[in-house]
mmCIF file of C-alpha atoms in Angstrom:
data_model
loop_
_atom_site.group_PDB
_atom_site.id
_atom_site.type_symbol
_atom_site.label_atom_id
_atom_site.label_comp_id
_atom_site.label_asym_id
_atom_site.label_seq_id
_atom_site.Cartn_x
_atom_site.Cartn_y
_atom_site.Cartn_z
ATOM 1 C CA UNK A 1 18.257 -5.013 -62.470
ATOM 2 C CA UNK A 2 18.280 -3.249 -65.873
ATOM 3 C CA UNK A 3 20.266 -0.371 -64.000
ATOM 4 C CA UNK A 4 23.007 -2.788 -63.259
ATOM 5 C CA UNK A 5 23.058 -4.564 -66.647
ATOM 6 C CA UNK A 6 22.113 -2.144 -69.546
ATOM 7 C CA UNK A 7 20.701 -3.809 -72.605
ATOM 8 C CA UNK A 8 23.094 -4.896 -75.111
ATOM 9 C CA UNK A 9 23.197 -2.667 -78.182
ATOM 10 C CA UNK A 10 22.042 -3.870 -81.558
ATOM 11 C CA UNK A 11 25.078 -5.270 -83.482
ATOM 12 C CA UNK A 12 23.271 -4.301 -86.847
ATOM 13 C CA UNK A 13 22.651 -0.632 -86.110
ATOM 14 C CA UNK A 14 25.266 2.078 -85.906
ATOM 15 C CA UNK A 15 26.409 3.001 -82.302
ATOM 16 C CA UNK A 16 25.070 6.533 -82.824
ATOM 17 C CA UNK A 17 21.556 5.120 -82.915
ATOM 18 C CA UNK A 18 21.784 4.022 -79.274
ATOM 19 C CA UNK A 19 19.722 6.769 -77.469
ATOM 20 C CA UNK A 20 22.216 7.498 -74.495
ATOM 21 C CA UNK A 21 25.158 7.547 -76.999
ATOM 22 C CA UNK A 22 23.314 9.994 -79.380
ATOM 23 C CA UNK A 23 22.489 12.320 -76.565
ATOM 24 C CA UNK A 24 26.043 12.384 -75.268
ATOM 25 C CA UNK A 25 27.624 13.058 -78.733
ATOM 26 C CA UNK A 26 25.069 15.680 -79.643
ATOM 27 C CA UNK A 27 25.569 17.485 -76.380
ATOM 28 C CA UNK A 28 29.455 17.413 -76.830
ATOM 29 C CA UNK A 29 29.273 18.626 -80.484
ATOM 30 C CA UNK A 30 26.725 21.325 -79.500
ATOM 31 C CA UNK A 31 28.744 22.576 -76.475
ATOM 32 C CA UNK A 32 31.960 23.049 -78.587
ATOM 33 C CA UNK A 33 30.016 24.613 -81.481
ATOM 34 C CA UNK A 34 28.458 27.198 -79.110
ATOM 35 C CA UNK A 35 31.723 28.106 -77.499
ATOM 36 C CA UNK A 36 33.566 28.252 -80.868
ATOM 37 C CA UNK A 37 30.916 30.149 -82.906
ATOM 38 C CA UNK A 38 28.890 32.162 -80.338
ATOM 39 C CA UNK A 39 30.673 32.624 -76.930
ATOM 40 C CA UNK A 40 34.256 33.604 -78.106
ATOM 41 C CA UNK A 41 33.040 36.059 -80.913
ATOM 42 C CA UNK A 42 30.428 37.605 -78.586
ATOM 43 C CA UNK A 43 33.009 38.109 -75.687
ATOM 44 C CA UNK A 44 35.620 39.659 -78.144
ATOM 45 C CA UNK A 45 32.903 41.874 -79.775
ATOM 46 C CA UNK A 46 31.728 42.997 -76.281
ATOM 47 C CA UNK A 47 35.235 43.858 -75.232
ATOM 48 C CA UNK A 48 36.166 45.775 -78.396
ATOM 49 C CA UNK A 49 33.088 47.919 -78.087
ATOM 50 C CA UNK A 50 33.772 48.611 -74.387
ATOM 51 C CA UNK A 51 37.448 49.409 -75.185
ATOM 52 C CA UNK A 52 36.066 51.832 -77.990
ATOM 53 C CA UNK A 53 34.020 53.652 -75.482
ATOM 54 C CA UNK A 54 36.256 53.638 -72.415
ATOM 55 C CA UNK A 55 40.026 53.375 -72.602
ATOM 56 C CA UNK A 56 40.275 51.745 -69.174
ATOM 57 C CA UNK A 57 39.028 48.407 -70.919
ATOM 58 C CA UNK A 58 42.098 48.347 -73.118
ATOM 59 C CA UNK A 59 44.173 46.214 -70.838
ATOM 60 C CA UNK A 60 41.367 43.893 -69.973
ATOM 61 C CA UNK A 61 40.795 43.436 -73.567
ATOM 62 C CA UNK A 62 44.515 42.630 -74.153
ATOM 63 C CA UNK A 63 44.350 39.849 -71.482
ATOM 64 C CA UNK A 64 41.077 38.502 -72.742
ATOM 65 C CA UNK A 65 42.703 38.451 -76.296
ATOM 66 C CA UNK A 66 45.698 36.577 -75.212
ATOM 67 C CA UNK A 67 43.567 34.090 -73.233
ATOM 68 C CA UNK A 68 41.512 33.628 -76.292
ATOM 69 C CA UNK A 69 44.592 33.000 -78.431
ATOM 70 C CA UNK A 70 45.429 30.135 -76.084
ATOM 71 C CA UNK A 71 41.942 28.607 -75.422
ATOM 72 C CA UNK A 72 40.331 28.814 -78.890
ATOM 73 C CA UNK A 73 42.778 26.240 -80.342
ATOM 74 C CA UNK A 74 42.108 23.969 -77.454
ATOM 75 C CA UNK A 75 38.384 24.446 -78.100
ATOM 76 C CA UNK A 76 38.895 23.807 -81.788
ATOM 77 C CA UNK A 77 41.018 20.526 -81.002
ATOM 78 C CA UNK A 78 38.121 19.279 -78.678
ATOM 79 C CA UNK A 79 35.506 20.039 -81.298
ATOM 80 C CA UNK A 80 37.357 18.104 -83.988
ATOM 81 C CA UNK A 81 37.804 15.219 -81.532
ATOM 82 C CA UNK A 82 34.021 15.252 -80.918
ATOM 83 C CA UNK A 83 33.399 15.161 -84.686
ATOM 84 C CA UNK A 84 35.815 12.275 -85.101
ATOM 85 C CA UNK A 85 34.026 10.298 -82.330
ATOM 86 C CA UNK A 86 30.733 11.005 -83.978
ATOM 87 C CA UNK A 87 32.043 9.847 -87.412
ATOM 88 C CA UNK A 88 33.453 6.583 -85.849
ATOM 89 C CA UNK A 89 30.132 5.884 -83.959
ATOM 90 C CA UNK A 90 28.056 6.573 -87.182
ATOM 91 C CA UNK A 91 30.102 3.913 -89.096
ATOM 92 C CA UNK A 92 30.414 1.080 -86.467
ATOM 93 C CA UNK A 93 28.074 -0.761 -84.162
ATOM 94 C CA UNK A 94 28.681 -1.179 -80.429
ATOM 95 C CA UNK A 95 30.319 -4.595 -79.719
ATOM 96 C CA UNK A 96 30.621 -5.862 -76.046
ATOM 97 C CA UNK A 97 34.309 -6.812 -75.378
ATOM 98 C CA UNK A 98 36.067 -8.311 -72.444
ATOM 99 C CA UNK A 99 38.684 -6.007 -70.909
ATOM 100 C CA UNK A 100 40.986 -5.592 -67.838
ATOM 101 C CA UNK A 101 41.856 -2.262 -66.198
ATOM 102 C CA UNK A 102 45.633 -1.949 -66.173
ATOM 103 C CA UNK A 103 47.658 -0.095 -63.665
ATOM 104 C CA UNK A 104 50.524 1.942 -65.032
ATOM 105 C CA UNK A 105 54.141 1.063 -63.935
ATOM 106 C CA UNK A 106 55.556 4.506 -64.430
ATOM 107 C CA UNK A 107 58.327 5.834 -62.279
ATOM 108 C CA UNK A 108 56.216 8.740 -61.094
ATOM 109 C CA UNK A 109 54.483 7.778 -57.871
ATOM 110 C CA UNK A 110 51.746 10.401 -58.373
ATOM 111 C CA UNK A 111 50.554 8.598 -61.527
ATOM 112 C CA UNK A 112 49.941 5.327 -59.750
ATOM 113 C CA UNK A 113 46.548 5.007 -58.178
ATOM 114 C CA UNK A 114 46.318 2.061 -55.715
ATOM 115 C CA UNK A 115 42.879 0.643 -55.769
ATOM 116 C CA UNK A 116 41.312 -2.490 -54.033
ATOM 117 C CA UNK A 117 38.958 -4.303 -56.409
ATOM 118 C CA UNK A 118 37.087 -5.806 -53.301
ATOM 119 C CA UNK A 119 36.329 -2.497 -51.720
ATOM 120 C CA UNK A 120 32.752 -1.613 -50.948
ATOM 121 C CA UNK A 121 32.885 1.646 -52.814
ATOM 122 C CA UNK A 122 33.474 2.157 -56.425
ATOM 123 C CA UNK A 123 36.903 3.561 -57.264
ATOM 124 C CA UNK A 124 37.470 5.253 -60.520
ATOM 125 C CA UNK A 125 40.967 4.840 -62.123
ATOM 126 C CA UNK A 126 42.656 6.159 -65.279
ATOM 127 C CA UNK A 127 41.241 4.420 -68.385
ATOM 128 C CA UNK A 128 44.123 2.201 -69.404
ATOM 129 C CA UNK A 129 42.506 -0.914 -70.676
ATOM 130 C CA UNK A 130 43.861 -4.302 -71.913
ATOM 131 C CA UNK A 131 41.561 -5.675 -74.732
ATOM 132 C CA UNK A 132 42.766 -9.039 -75.977
ATOM 133 C CA UNK A 133 46.657 -8.345 -76.053
ATOM 134 C CA UNK A 134 46.354 -4.623 -76.888
ATOM 135 C CA UNK A 135 46.753 -2.000 -74.117
ATOM 136 C CA UNK A 136 44.773 1.126 -74.932
ATOM 137 C CA UNK A 137 44.439 4.388 -73.381
ATOM 138 C CA UNK A 138 41.801 7.296 -73.744
ATOM 139 C CA UNK A 139 42.888 10.120 -76.093
ATOM 140 C CA UNK A 140 43.242 13.051 -76.360
ATOM 141 C CA UNK A 141 41.819 13.728 -72.838
ATOM 142 C CA UNK A 142 42.037 11.536 -69.775
ATOM 143 C CA UNK A 143 39.058 9.441 -68.918
ATOM 144 C CA UNK A 144 38.407 7.516 -65.593
ATOM 145 C CA UNK A 145 36.562 4.179 -65.451
ATOM 146 C CA UNK A 146 35.413 1.921 -62.690
ATOM 147 C CA UNK A 147 38.451 -0.265 -61.306
ATOM 148 C CA UNK A 148 35.955 -3.224 -61.465
ATOM 149 C CA UNK A 149 35.378 -2.733 -65.161
ATOM 150 C CA UNK A 150 35.350 -6.129 -67.021
ATOM 151 C CA UNK A 151 33.531 -5.351 -70.194
ATOM 152 C CA UNK A 152 33.465 -2.289 -72.530
ATOM 153 C CA UNK A 153 31.424 -1.467 -75.464
ATOM 154 C CA UNK A 154 33.636 -0.910 -78.521
ATOM 155 C CA UNK A 155 32.911 0.795 -81.819
ATOM 156 C CA UNK A 156 35.721 0.157 -84.485
ATOM 157 C CA UNK A 157 38.803 -1.802 -84.381
ATOM 158 C CA UNK A 158 40.556 -1.719 -80.996
ATOM 159 C CA UNK A 159 43.865 -1.951 -82.767
ATOM 160 C CA UNK A 160 43.412 1.012 -85.258
ATOM 161 C CA UNK A 161 41.808 3.571 -82.983
ATOM 162 C CA UNK A 162 38.308 2.948 -81.696
ATOM 163 C CA UNK A 163 35.572 4.544 -79.590
ATOM 164 C CA UNK A 164 34.817 2.806 -76.208
ATOM 165 C CA UNK A 165 32.621 3.294 -73.209
ATOM 166 C CA UNK A 166 31.466 1.648 -70.147
ATOM 167 C CA UNK A 167 28.402 -0.451 -70.867
ATOM 168 C CA UNK A 168 25.409 1.884 -71.237
ATOM 169 C CA UNK A 169 26.838 4.026 -73.984
ATOM 170 C CA UNK A 170 26.550 7.263 -72.161
ATOM 171 C CA UNK A 171 30.229 8.340 -71.945
ATOM 172 C CA UNK A 172 32.025 7.351 -75.224
ATOM 173 C CA UNK A 173 35.774 8.228 -75.507
ATOM 174 C CA UNK A 174 38.474 7.555 -78.207
ATOM 175 C CA UNK A 175 41.212 5.299 -77.410
ATOM 176 C CA UNK A 176 44.672 4.686 -78.925
ATOM 177 C CA UNK A 177 47.615 2.202 -78.234
ATOM 178 C CA UNK A 178 49.314 2.813 -74.889
ATOM 179 C CA UNK A 179 53.076 3.302 -75.374
ATOM 180 C CA UNK A 180 54.130 3.321 -71.670
ATOM 181 C CA UNK A 181 55.031 0.469 -69.506
ATOM 182 C CA UNK A 182 52.434 -1.489 -67.570
ATOM 183 C CA UNK A 183 52.535 -3.803 -64.642
ATOM 184 C CA UNK A 184 51.862 -7.434 -65.206
ATOM 185 C CA UNK A 185 48.336 -8.503 -64.325
ATOM 186 C CA UNK A 186 48.352 -10.553 -61.158
ATOM 187 C CA UNK A 187 47.402 -14.023 -62.784
ATOM 188 C CA UNK A 188 50.396 -13.636 -65.106
ATOM 189 C CA UNK A 189 52.750 -12.458 -62.465
ATOM 190 C CA UNK A 190 51.955 -15.165 -59.964
ATOM 191 C CA UNK A 191 52.061 -18.080 -62.398
ATOM 192 C CA UNK A 192 53.421 -21.256 -60.726
ATOM 193 C CA UNK A 193 56.487 -22.917 -62.087
ATOM 194 C CA UNK A 194 55.897 -26.163 -64.049
ATOM 195 C CA UNK A 195 59.444 -27.375 -63.946
ATOM 196 C CA UNK A 196 60.444 -29.972 -61.402
#
């Protein structure tokens, strides 16, 4: 039963002190640090040495250098995002909050993902969540959550940029206000008329 309902986090301790959250964030920060400070410099050094010995590696080195120019800023951006999540989790406790998964109402059919909440298998949908009256989306990278999600753990204010995760704390992600259009939820859309 504990696998279905993870223990509620302590409201008096920072979210980073929750063991699954701490493991996930440390792993994320370490992965980006290794890529940024070890893998990219090692690859470029190896190719420069190979090109100095054999001129056939000069075109390969050029392509790798151009690829690195495009991917290193993305890696740097992901590392800064991981550090921001770490900072938010260090200063705020996990709080369970009720939420609703909101399907988008964009004009692009490929963005809409129809799901049946009563299906036997779990369906994962894009993380666009309604918490209270605020619609939030995962940022800067897309995240997918269970279509049956009814509660999230939140660290920080949902209105001013927070970190959320599904109960358990193992996959935290940043959220920001969603500026796109959303469909009305079924209870609000099918509200009966009270006039005569």
